[in-house]
mmCIF file of C-alpha atoms in Angstrom:
data_model
loop_
_atom_site.group_PDB
_atom_site.id
_atom_site.type_symbol
_atom_site.label_atom_id
_atom_site.label_comp_id
_atom_site.label_asym_id
_atom_site.label_seq_id
_atom_site.Cartn_x
_atom_site.Cartn_y
_atom_site.Cartn_z
ATOM 1 C CA MET D 978 -45.966 -9.784 12.651
ATOM 2 C CA SER D 979 -46.611 -6.181 11.557
ATOM 3 C CA GLU D 980 -44.571 -6.360 8.104
ATOM 4 C CA THR D 981 -42.754 -8.964 6.063
ATOM 5 C CA LYS D 982 -39.247 -8.104 5.179
ATOM 6 C CA LYS D 983 -36.993 -9.851 2.739
ATOM 7 C CA PHE D 984 -34.190 -11.353 4.512
ATOM 8 C CA LEU D 985 -31.015 -12.801 2.722
ATOM 9 C CA TYR D 986 -28.718 -14.962 3.955
ATOM 10 C CA VAL D 987 -25.307 -14.761 2.304
ATOM 11 C CA ASN D 988 -23.100 -18.133 2.437
ATOM 12 C CA ARG D 989 -19.298 -17.500 0.986
ATOM 13 C CA LYS D 990 -17.485 -19.777 3.055
ATOM 14 C CA ALA D 991 -16.492 -23.553 3.074
ATOM 15 C CA PRO D 992 -18.028 -25.944 5.527
ATOM 16 C CA TYR D 993 -16.077 -27.673 8.628
ATOM 17 C CA GLY D 994 -13.002 -25.604 8.355
ATOM 18 C CA THR D 995 -14.811 -23.089 10.295
ATOM 19 C CA ILE D 996 -18.078 -22.908 12.015
ATOM 20 C CA TYR D 997 -19.936 -19.941 9.821
ATOM 21 C CA ALA D 998 -21.508 -22.365 7.680
ATOM 22 C CA LEU D 999 -23.245 -24.262 10.630
ATOM 23 C CA GLU D 1000 -23.937 -21.138 12.463
ATOM 24 C CA SER D 1001 -25.490 -19.410 9.431
ATOM 25 C CA LEU D 1002 -27.679 -22.566 9.329
ATOM 26 C CA GLU D 1003 -28.739 -22.299 12.699
ATOM 27 C CA VAL D 1004 -29.758 -18.652 12.194
ATOM 28 C CA VAL D 1005 -32.107 -19.808 9.364
ATOM 29 C CA LEU D 1006 -33.757 -22.517 11.169
ATOM 30 C CA ILE D 1007 -34.658 -20.168 14.120
ATOM 31 C CA GLY D 1008 -35.427 -17.611 11.832
ATOM 32 C CA ALA D 1009 -38.133 -19.609 9.650
ATOM 33 C CA ALA D 1010 -40.275 -19.132 12.829
ATOM 34 C CA PHE D 1011 -40.699 -15.506 11.938
ATOM 35 C CA GLU D 1012 -42.317 -16.166 8.726
ATOM 36 C CA GLN D 1013 -40.512 -13.265 6.737
ATOM 37 C CA ASP D 1014 -39.767 -13.824 3.034
ATOM 38 C CA VAL D 1015 -36.075 -15.623 3.370
ATOM 39 C CA THR D 1016 -33.596 -16.298 0.508
ATOM 40 C CA LEU D 1017 -30.146 -18.189 0.850
ATOM 41 C CA ALA D 1018 -27.422 -17.085 -1.389
ATOM 42 C CA PHE D 1019 -24.376 -19.522 -2.021
ATOM 43 C CA LEU D 1020 -21.431 -17.836 -3.768
ATOM 44 C CA ASP D 1021 -17.931 -17.911 -3.547
ATOM 45 C CA ASP D 1022 -16.903 -21.066 -1.186
ATOM 46 C CA GLY D 1023 -20.253 -20.994 -0.031
ATOM 47 C CA VAL D 1024 -21.185 -23.443 -2.885
ATOM 48 C CA PHE D 1025 -19.205 -26.133 -1.140
ATOM 49 C CA GLN D 1026 -21.870 -26.428 1.614
ATOM 50 C CA LEU D 1027 -24.422 -28.021 -0.755
ATOM 51 C CA THR D 1028 -22.512 -30.650 -2.248
ATOM 52 C CA LYS D 1029 -23.433 -34.388 -1.893
ATOM 53 C CA GLY D 1030 -21.577 -37.230 -0.252
ATOM 54 C CA GLN D 1031 -20.036 -35.399 2.895
ATOM 55 C CA GLN D 1032 -18.816 -37.798 5.459
ATOM 56 C CA THR D 1033 -17.640 -36.331 8.467
ATOM 57 C CA GLU D 1034 -17.196 -39.469 10.738
ATOM 58 C CA GLY D 1035 -13.365 -39.428 10.183
ATOM 59 C CA ILE D 1036 -12.857 -35.607 11.328
ATOM 60 C CA GLY D 1037 -15.392 -36.263 14.585
ATOM 61 C CA MET D 1038 -17.674 -33.467 13.422
ATOM 62 C CA LYS D 1039 -21.563 -33.639 12.799
ATOM 63 C CA ASN D 1040 -22.761 -33.677 9.080
ATOM 64 C CA PHE D 1041 -24.994 -31.040 8.882
ATOM 65 C CA SER D 1042 -25.633 -31.064 5.211
ATOM 66 C CA PRO D 1043 -28.767 -32.852 5.799
ATOM 67 C CA THR D 1044 -30.425 -30.145 7.288
ATOM 68 C CA PHE D 1045 -30.660 -28.344 4.260
ATOM 69 C CA ARG D 1046 -33.231 -30.638 3.075
ATOM 70 C CA ALA D 1047 -35.535 -29.786 5.612
ATOM 71 C CA LEU D 1048 -35.828 -26.288 5.035
ATOM 72 C CA GLY D 1049 -38.772 -26.685 2.689
ATOM 73 C CA ASP D 1050 -40.798 -27.756 5.502
ATOM 74 C CA TYR D 1051 -40.252 -24.119 6.946
ATOM 75 C CA ASP D 1052 -41.055 -22.461 3.672
ATOM 76 C CA VAL D 1053 -37.275 -21.753 3.275
ATOM 77 C CA THR D 1054 -37.189 -22.729 -0.380
ATOM 78 C CA LYS D 1055 -34.933 -20.294 -2.176
ATOM 79 C CA PHE D 1056 -31.594 -21.334 -2.503
ATOM 80 C CA TYR D 1057 -29.681 -19.315 -4.857
ATOM 81 C CA VAL D 1058 -26.317 -20.706 -6.008
ATOM 82 C CA GLU D 1059 -24.201 -19.082 -8.083
ATOM 83 C CA ARG D 1060 -23.013 -20.760 -11.662
ATOM 84 C CA GLU D 1061 -19.862 -19.028 -12.008
ATOM 85 C CA SER D 1062 -18.635 -19.827 -8.351
ATOM 86 C CA LEU D 1063 -19.583 -23.426 -9.282
ATOM 87 C CA ALA D 1064 -17.547 -23.077 -12.555
ATOM 88 C CA GLU D 1065 -14.530 -21.874 -10.675
ATOM 89 C CA ARG D 1066 -14.444 -24.476 -8.340
ATOM 90 C CA GLY D 1067 -15.110 -27.360 -11.158
ATOM 91 C CA LEU D 1068 -18.314 -28.243 -9.689
ATOM 92 C CA SER D 1069 -21.549 -28.856 -11.754
ATOM 93 C CA GLU D 1070 -25.434 -28.764 -10.625
ATOM 94 C CA ASP D 1071 -25.024 -32.639 -10.380
ATOM 95 C CA ASP D 1072 -22.394 -32.302 -7.264
ATOM 96 C CA LEU D 1073 -24.775 -30.519 -5.324
ATOM 97 C CA GLN D 1074 -27.236 -32.535 -3.108
ATOM 98 C CA GLU D 1075 -31.090 -32.386 -4.090
ATOM 99 C CA ILE D 1076 -33.124 -30.197 -2.217
ATOM 100 C CA ILE D 1077 -36.875 -30.038 -2.618
ATOM 101 C CA TYR D 1078 -40.240 -28.444 -1.471
ATOM 102 C CA GLU D 1079 -43.772 -28.957 -1.759
ATOM 103 C CA ASP D 1080 -45.295 -26.046 -3.532
ATOM 104 C CA GLU D 1081 -48.748 -25.836 -1.673
ATOM 105 C CA ASP D 1082 -50.050 -23.513 -4.356
ATOM 106 C CA ASP D 1083 -49.496 -26.055 -6.794
ATOM 107 C CA ASP D 1084 -50.773 -29.202 -5.680
ATOM 108 C CA TYR D 1085 -47.917 -29.775 -3.518
ATOM 109 C CA ALA D 1086 -46.051 -30.360 -6.508
ATOM 110 C CA GLU D 1087 -42.333 -31.425 -5.385
ATOM 111 C CA LYS D 1088 -40.174 -28.474 -6.804
ATOM 112 C CA PRO D 1089 -36.140 -27.718 -6.579
ATOM 113 C CA SER D 1090 -35.226 -25.138 -4.025
ATOM 114 C CA ILE D 1091 -31.954 -24.954 -5.600
ATOM 115 C CA ARG D 1092 -31.788 -22.265 -8.581
ATOM 116 C CA ILE D 1093 -28.584 -21.930 -10.404
ATOM 117 C CA VAL D 1094 -28.308 -18.354 -11.259
ATOM 118 C CA SER D 1095 -25.183 -16.191 -13.164
ATOM 119 C CA ARG D 1096 -23.039 -13.738 -11.286
ATOM 120 C CA ALA D 1097 -25.440 -10.855 -12.721
ATOM 121 C CA GLU D 1098 -28.800 -12.446 -11.674
ATOM 122 C CA MET D 1099 -27.263 -12.826 -7.999
ATOM 123 C CA ALA D 1100 -26.605 -9.383 -7.755
ATOM 124 C CA ALA D 1101 -30.018 -8.538 -8.861
ATOM 125 C CA VAL D 1102 -31.411 -10.920 -6.063
ATOM 126 C CA MET D 1103 -29.140 -9.075 -3.425
ATOM 127 C CA ALA D 1104 -30.497 -5.835 -4.356
ATOM 128 C CA ASP D 1105 -33.653 -6.585 -3.605
ATOM 129 C CA GLN D 1106 -33.488 -7.476 -0.018
ATOM 130 C CA ASP D 1107 -34.335 -5.415 2.937
ATOM 131 C CA VAL D 1108 -32.018 -7.198 5.488
ATOM 132 C CA ILE D 1109 -28.605 -8.969 4.313
ATOM 133 C CA LEU D 1110 -26.938 -11.028 6.841
ATOM 134 C CA SER D 1111 -23.508 -12.308 6.192
ATOM 135 C CA PHE D 1112 -21.604 -15.027 7.889
ATOM 136 C CA MET I 565 -32.773 1.653 -4.274
ATOM 137 C CA SER I 566 -29.213 1.408 -3.620
ATOM 138 C CA THR I 567 -26.574 -0.850 -1.355
ATOM 139 C CA LEU I 568 -23.765 0.076 0.929
ATOM 140 C CA HIS I 569 -21.234 -2.714 0.129
ATOM 141 C CA THR I 570 -18.253 -2.751 2.870
ATOM 142 C CA VAL I 571 -15.100 -5.390 2.384
ATOM 143 C CA ASN I 572 -12.872 -5.632 5.485
ATOM 144 C CA LYS I 573 -10.590 -7.959 4.253
ATOM 145 C CA SER I 574 -7.226 -7.285 1.872
ATOM 146 C CA PRO I 575 -7.724 -8.049 -1.754
ATOM 147 C CA PHE I 576 -4.328 -9.489 -1.597
ATOM 148 C CA ALA I 577 -5.236 -12.077 1.252
ATOM 149 C CA THR I 578 -8.808 -13.052 -0.282
ATOM 150 C CA GLN I 579 -11.158 -12.676 -2.925
ATOM 151 C CA THR I 580 -13.593 -10.776 -1.018
ATOM 152 C CA LEU I 581 -13.276 -7.216 -2.627
ATOM 153 C CA LEU I 582 -13.263 -9.113 -6.076
ATOM 154 C CA SER I 583 -16.665 -10.884 -5.162
ATOM 155 C CA CYS I 584 -17.725 -7.464 -3.689
ATOM 156 C CA LEU I 585 -16.987 -5.447 -7.118
ATOM 157 C CA GLY I 586 -18.489 -8.259 -9.132
ATOM 158 C CA HIS I 587 -21.833 -8.108 -7.704
ATOM 159 C CA CYS I 588 -22.472 -3.912 -6.753
ATOM 160 C CA GLN I 589 -24.793 -2.441 -9.124
ATOM 161 C CA GLU I 590 -24.760 0.871 -10.481
ATOM 162 C CA GLY I 591 -25.510 3.412 -7.966
ATOM 163 C CA ASP I 592 -24.573 1.407 -5.312
ATOM 164 C CA ALA I 593 -21.334 2.296 -2.777
ATOM 165 C CA VAL I 594 -18.531 0.214 -1.801
ATOM 166 C CA LEU I 595 -16.769 1.268 1.889
ATOM 167 C CA MET I 596 -13.436 -0.393 2.522
ATOM 168 C CA ILE I 597 -12.872 -0.397 6.167
ATOM 169 C CA GLU I 598 -10.156 -2.416 8.403
ATOM 170 C CA ASP I 599 -7.883 -4.545 6.304
ATOM 171 C CA GLY I 600 -10.059 -3.561 3.423
ATOM 172 C CA VAL I 601 -8.425 -0.475 2.842
ATOM 173 C CA TYR I 602 -5.896 -2.009 1.016
ATOM 174 C CA GLY I 603 -7.867 -2.203 -1.822
ATOM 175 C CA ALA I 604 -7.755 1.347 -2.146
ATOM 176 C CA LEU I 605 -4.000 1.557 -2.997
ATOM 177 C CA ASP I 606 -2.598 3.089 -6.133
ATOM 178 C CA GLY I 607 -0.319 1.161 -8.475
ATOM 179 C CA SER I 608 -1.373 -2.166 -7.043
ATOM 180 C CA GLY I 609 -2.130 -5.493 -8.961
ATOM 181 C CA MET I 610 -5.671 -4.318 -8.143
ATOM 182 C CA SER I 611 -5.856 -0.788 -8.862
ATOM 183 C CA GLU I 612 -7.000 -1.004 -12.538
ATOM 184 C CA LEU I 613 -10.081 -3.247 -11.319
ATOM 185 C CA VAL I 614 -11.060 -1.097 -8.739
ATOM 186 C CA LYS I 615 -10.716 2.000 -10.839
ATOM 187 C CA SER I 616 -12.708 0.559 -13.818
ATOM 188 C CA ARG I 617 -15.810 0.396 -11.319
ATOM 189 C CA ALA I 618 -15.547 3.990 -10.220
ATOM 190 C CA GLY I 619 -17.992 5.207 -12.703
ATOM 191 C CA VAL I 620 -20.417 2.535 -11.928
ATOM 192 C CA VAL I 621 -20.366 2.725 -8.022
ATOM 193 C CA SER I 622 -19.128 5.283 -5.344
ATOM 194 C CA LEU I 623 -15.856 4.183 -3.676
ATOM 195 C CA TYR I 624 -14.973 5.221 -0.288
ATOM 196 C CA VAL I 625 -12.352 4.273 2.204
ATOM 197 C CA LEU I 626 -12.311 4.739 6.200
ATOM 198 C CA GLY I 627 -9.575 7.167 6.793
ATOM 199 C CA VAL I 628 -8.883 6.351 10.153
ATOM 200 C CA ASP I 629 -8.329 2.450 9.060
ATOM 201 C CA ALA I 630 -5.835 3.663 6.367
ATOM 202 C CA ALA I 631 -3.919 6.328 8.589
ATOM 203 C CA ALA I 632 -3.658 3.401 11.285
ATOM 204 C CA ARG I 633 -1.945 1.165 8.428
ATOM 205 C CA GLY I 634 0.631 4.212 7.449
ATOM 206 C CA ILE I 635 -1.266 4.308 4.410
ATOM 207 C CA ALA I 636 -0.709 8.287 3.282
ATOM 208 C CA PRO I 637 -3.605 10.346 1.423
ATOM 209 C CA GLU I 638 -1.409 10.393 -1.789
ATOM 210 C CA ARG I 639 -0.864 6.774 -1.828
ATOM 211 C CA ILE I 640 -4.854 5.859 -2.264
ATOM 212 C CA LEU I 641 -6.538 5.664 -5.692
ATOM 213 C CA SER I 642 -7.832 9.316 -6.560
ATOM 214 C CA ASP I 643 -11.258 7.825 -7.495
ATOM 215 C CA ILE I 644 -11.429 6.901 -3.800
ATOM 216 C CA LYS I 645 -13.222 9.258 -1.083
ATOM 217 C CA SER I 646 -11.943 9.253 2.461
ATOM 218 C CA VAL I 647 -14.648 9.303 5.050
ATOM 219 C CA ASP I 648 -14.446 9.006 8.837
ATOM 220 C CA TYR I 649 -16.853 7.147 11.343
ATOM 221 C CA ASP I 650 -19.400 9.986 10.895
ATOM 222 C CA GLY I 651 -19.215 9.289 7.114
ATOM 223 C CA PHE I 652 -19.534 5.517 7.558
ATOM 224 C CA VAL I 653 -22.914 6.113 9.387
ATOM 225 C CA ASP I 654 -24.265 8.554 6.756
ATOM 226 C CA LEU I 655 -23.310 6.076 4.414
ATOM 227 C CA VAL I 656 -25.518 3.530 6.001
ATOM 228 C CA ALA I 657 -28.023 5.930 6.144
ATOM 229 C CA GLU I 658 -28.180 6.759 2.794
ATOM 230 C CA HIS I 659 -28.493 3.668 0.971
ATOM 231 C CA ASP I 660 -31.417 1.494 1.341
ATOM 232 C CA ARG I 661 -29.243 -1.427 2.868
ATOM 233 C CA THR I 662 -26.097 -2.513 4.072
ATOM 234 C CA GLN I 663 -24.168 -5.437 3.169
ATOM 235 C CA ASN I 664 -21.062 -6.698 4.636
ATOM 236 C CA TRP I 665 -18.943 -8.685 2.855
ATOM 237 C CA LEU I 666 -16.853 -10.845 5.338
ATOM 238 C CA MET T 24 -32.615 5.849 11.748
ATOM 239 C CA GLN T 25 -33.089 2.682 13.974
ATOM 240 C CA ILE T 26 -29.544 0.700 13.203
ATOM 241 C CA GLY T 27 -29.278 -3.194 14.124
ATOM 242 C CA VAL T 28 -25.886 -4.138 14.680
ATOM 243 C CA VAL T 29 -24.523 -7.768 14.507
ATOM 244 C CA ILE T 30 -20.768 -8.538 15.823
ATOM 245 C CA SER T 31 -19.677 -11.638 14.862
ATOM 246 C CA GLU T 32 -16.126 -11.850 15.864
ATOM 247 C CA GLY T 33 -14.228 -11.579 19.024
ATOM 248 C CA PRO T 34 -12.380 -9.194 20.919
ATOM 249 C CA TYR T 35 -8.822 -8.401 20.158
ATOM 250 C CA THR T 36 -8.218 -11.049 17.430
ATOM 251 C CA HIS T 37 -10.233 -9.198 15.112
ATOM 252 C CA GLN T 38 -10.781 -5.468 14.721
ATOM 253 C CA ALA T 39 -14.776 -6.145 14.520
ATOM 254 C CA ALA T 40 -15.773 -5.411 17.968
ATOM 255 C CA ASP T 41 -13.488 -1.937 17.661
ATOM 256 C CA THR T 42 -14.834 -0.702 14.389
ATOM 257 C CA ALA T 43 -18.460 -1.231 15.604
ATOM 258 C CA TYR T 44 -18.155 0.597 18.782
ATOM 259 C CA ASN T 45 -16.438 3.329 16.983
ATOM 260 C CA PHE T 46 -19.600 3.016 14.261
ATOM 261 C CA ILE T 47 -22.128 3.045 17.181
ATOM 262 C CA LYS T 48 -20.525 6.040 18.637
ATOM 263 C CA SER T 49 -20.490 8.059 15.806
ATOM 264 C CA ALA T 50 -24.595 6.938 14.863
ATOM 265 C CA LEU T 51 -25.546 7.645 18.403
ATOM 266 C CA ALA T 52 -23.869 11.365 18.294
ATOM 267 C CA LYS T 53 -25.694 12.108 15.103
ATOM 268 C CA GLY T 54 -29.029 11.320 16.577
ATOM 269 C CA HIS T 55 -29.533 7.479 15.295
ATOM 270 C CA THR T 56 -30.808 5.096 17.518
ATOM 271 C CA VAL T 57 -29.057 1.814 18.347
ATOM 272 C CA PRO T 58 -31.341 -0.312 20.484
ATOM 273 C CA ARG T 59 -29.789 -3.650 20.512
ATOM 274 C CA VAL T 60 -26.532 -5.326 19.495
ATOM 275 C CA PHE T 61 -26.048 -8.692 18.815
ATOM 276 C CA PHE T 62 -23.238 -10.976 19.258
ATOM 277 C CA TYR T 63 -23.031 -14.200 17.391
ATOM 278 C CA HIS T 64 -20.076 -16.751 16.552
ATOM 279 C CA ASP T 65 -17.122 -15.832 18.485
ATOM 280 C CA GLY T 66 -18.601 -12.513 18.965
ATOM 281 C CA VAL T 67 -19.696 -13.673 22.096
ATOM 282 C CA ASN T 68 -16.460 -13.449 23.581
ATOM 283 C CA VAL T 69 -16.686 -9.784 23.649
ATOM 284 C CA SER T 70 -19.038 -10.436 26.925
ATOM 285 C CA THR T 71 -16.609 -12.138 28.967
ATOM 286 C CA ARG T 72 -16.101 -10.502 32.548
ATOM 287 C CA LEU T 73 -12.947 -11.869 32.994
ATOM 288 C CA SER T 74 -11.057 -10.291 30.452
ATOM 289 C CA VAL T 75 -7.506 -8.667 31.744
ATOM 290 C CA PRO T 76 -6.220 -6.817 29.034
ATOM 291 C CA PRO T 77 -2.630 -5.144 29.276
ATOM 292 C CA GLN T 78 -3.274 -1.771 31.644
ATOM 293 C CA ASP T 79 -2.051 0.335 28.231
ATOM 294 C CA GLU T 80 -4.527 -1.035 25.832
ATOM 295 C CA ARG T 81 -8.373 -0.500 25.439
ATOM 296 C CA ASN T 82 -10.829 -2.987 27.715
ATOM 297 C CA ILE T 83 -13.022 -3.869 25.102
ATOM 298 C CA GLN T 84 -15.721 -5.682 27.462
ATOM 299 C CA GLN T 85 -15.598 -2.602 29.367
ATOM 300 C CA GLN T 86 -16.399 -0.093 26.677
ATOM 301 C CA TRP T 87 -19.192 -2.087 25.845
ATOM 302 C CA THR T 88 -20.584 -2.293 29.298
ATOM 303 C CA ALA T 89 -20.413 1.504 29.613
ATOM 304 C CA LEU T 90 -21.537 2.374 26.137
ATOM 305 C CA ALA T 91 -24.585 0.016 26.796
ATOM 306 C CA LYS T 92 -25.178 1.568 30.167
ATOM 307 C CA GLU T 93 -25.084 5.198 29.021
ATOM 308 C CA HIS T 94 -27.001 4.509 25.525
ATOM 309 C CA GLU T 95 -29.869 1.982 27.130
ATOM 310 C CA ILE T 96 -28.579 -0.526 24.624
ATOM 311 C CA ASP T 97 -29.588 -3.924 24.728
ATOM 312 C CA LEU T 98 -26.477 -6.497 24.452
ATOM 313 C CA VAL T 99 -27.513 -9.718 23.429
ATOM 314 C CA VAL T 100 -25.356 -12.892 23.179
ATOM 315 C CA CYS T 101 -26.677 -15.590 21.457
ATOM 316 C CA ILE T 102 -27.331 -18.530 23.867
ATOM 317 C CA ALA T 103 -26.147 -21.489 21.256
ATOM 318 C CA ALA T 104 -23.130 -19.678 20.500
ATOM 319 C CA ALA T 105 -22.414 -18.669 23.942
ATOM 320 C CA GLN T 106 -22.597 -22.611 25.122
ATOM 321 C CA ARG T 107 -20.452 -23.783 22.923
ATOM 322 C CA ARG T 108 -17.662 -20.985 23.890
ATOM 323 C CA GLY T 109 -18.189 -21.156 27.666
ATOM 324 C CA LEU T 110 -19.952 -17.630 28.204
ATOM 325 C CA LEU T 111 -22.357 -18.622 30.764
ATOM 326 C CA ASP T 112 -24.585 -16.339 32.895
ATOM 327 C CA ASP T 113 -25.745 -17.377 36.599
ATOM 328 C CA ASN T 114 -28.815 -19.075 35.368
ATOM 329 C CA GLU T 115 -26.945 -20.961 32.461
ATOM 330 C CA ALA T 116 -24.149 -22.207 34.894
ATOM 331 C CA LYS T 117 -26.736 -23.579 37.238
ATOM 332 C CA ARG T 118 -28.634 -25.283 34.591
ATOM 333 C CA GLN T 119 -25.719 -26.644 33.227
ATOM 334 C CA GLY T 120 -24.113 -27.641 36.591
ATOM 335 C CA LYS T 121 -20.985 -25.525 36.005
ATOM 336 C CA ASP T 122 -19.052 -24.012 39.056
ATOM 337 C CA ALA T 123 -19.021 -20.346 37.482
ATOM 338 C CA SER T 124 -20.478 -17.859 35.259
ATOM 339 C CA ASN T 125 -18.456 -15.120 33.422
ATOM 340 C CA ILE T 126 -20.989 -12.714 31.727
ATOM 341 C CA ALA T 127 -19.988 -9.222 32.179
ATOM 342 C CA GLU T 128 -22.523 -6.417 33.207
ATOM 343 C CA GLY T 129 -24.784 -4.777 30.757
ATOM 344 C CA PHE T 130 -24.789 -8.215 28.401
ATOM 345 C CA ARG T 131 -27.734 -10.808 28.535
ATOM 346 C CA ILE T 132 -28.113 -14.393 27.044
ATOM 347 C CA SER T 133 -30.956 -15.048 24.756
ATOM 348 C CA GLY T 134 -32.029 -16.621 21.493
ATOM 349 C CA LEU T 135 -31.109 -16.322 17.799
ATOM 350 C CA GLY T 136 -34.681 -14.914 17.598
ATOM 351 C CA GLN T 137 -33.652 -11.822 18.845
ATOM 352 C CA LEU T 138 -31.291 -11.266 15.838
ATOM 353 C CA ILE T 139 -34.454 -11.788 13.598
ATOM 354 C CA GLU T 140 -36.406 -9.676 15.386
ATOM 355 C CA MET T 141 -33.811 -6.879 15.430
ATOM 356 C CA GLY T 142 -33.602 -6.990 11.699
ATOM 357 C CA ILE T 143 -37.218 -6.745 11.344
ATOM 358 C CA GLN T 144 -37.314 -3.646 13.927
ATOM 359 C CA SER T 145 -34.428 -2.013 12.309
ATOM 360 C CA ASP T 146 -34.101 0.503 9.505
ATOM 361 C CA ARG T 147 -30.788 -0.436 8.699
ATOM 362 C CA THR T 148 -28.758 -3.830 9.842
ATOM 363 C CA VAL T 149 -24.824 -3.588 9.917
ATOM 364 C CA THR T 150 -22.595 -6.735 10.438
ATOM 365 C CA PHE T 151 -19.277 -6.181 11.750
ATOM 366 C CA GLY T 152 -17.420 -9.843 11.449
ATOM 367 C CA ASP T 153 -14.586 -11.644 9.549
#
């Protein structure tokens, strides 16, 4: 690749009621092969995509939330989750699944991919991107 | 460096405009298109919030979408400038990135 | 500027495909280039060759086929989204053992990599969706 761009995937919708969360994740997976600087943003109802304990057998759909945990192996390690969006929904960080990556620059130390940020911090992250894909 | 934000949903149907206005930064532009043009109405429950951001970001409405929905120009907030598709294109080129709030 | 366009909702049900079409016509008239349009989610339904809208309504698929031909725009339909929604070209139909294909002229089925590539190569990327 001639240049590296900053790609932001914006997730604002809940999982399962619509396909946006799943198909957004599919773009991230394919996109990982292009070695760009990838960030995932979860705000508004998008924070629901990362909750623990999703049991989908009763609705006949595949639970795709474990796939988020695989992204660390593809160098997708920046998951920004908005604090205000969590609070508005009565959620805390404890409600979210644990997603970690191994930092090869730090002796493969395990670090959390999820970073809880304020609305203002999220806005700053957004303003720093080259390509913003919304689903 | 600045961002052009677009919003295509009515603020009375979803929180999209609210979220957009909560995330844009000084120097950005917000363009209301499609059903998003209802966010440009004066005298609505959203008008004060929209007006409060007018000093921080530039506000635009896609005129043809407002006209299609029977919104007369005098019903649109005075802080909001009406543009056509050419203006939409110019805004995309003028700002460094586009963020489409869906 | 080189502008990349994503359309992520279907024809008629959402205004996305119409707004994108009008936007692109303006962009091209102003001298910008739009080498590719990527169709994702229900946007893949824009590519059906079987649409028969009422006579007095615009024919969205035909508008896109004509625009692409006139301006050499690469209309790319995401294969994964297309398969889910039953949009198949001849190759895919054969591969999947289906008795028909339904992709209109000017559209081609390809992978999500085309979307990322478009983002990398474009000066601006704009998404029309819901």
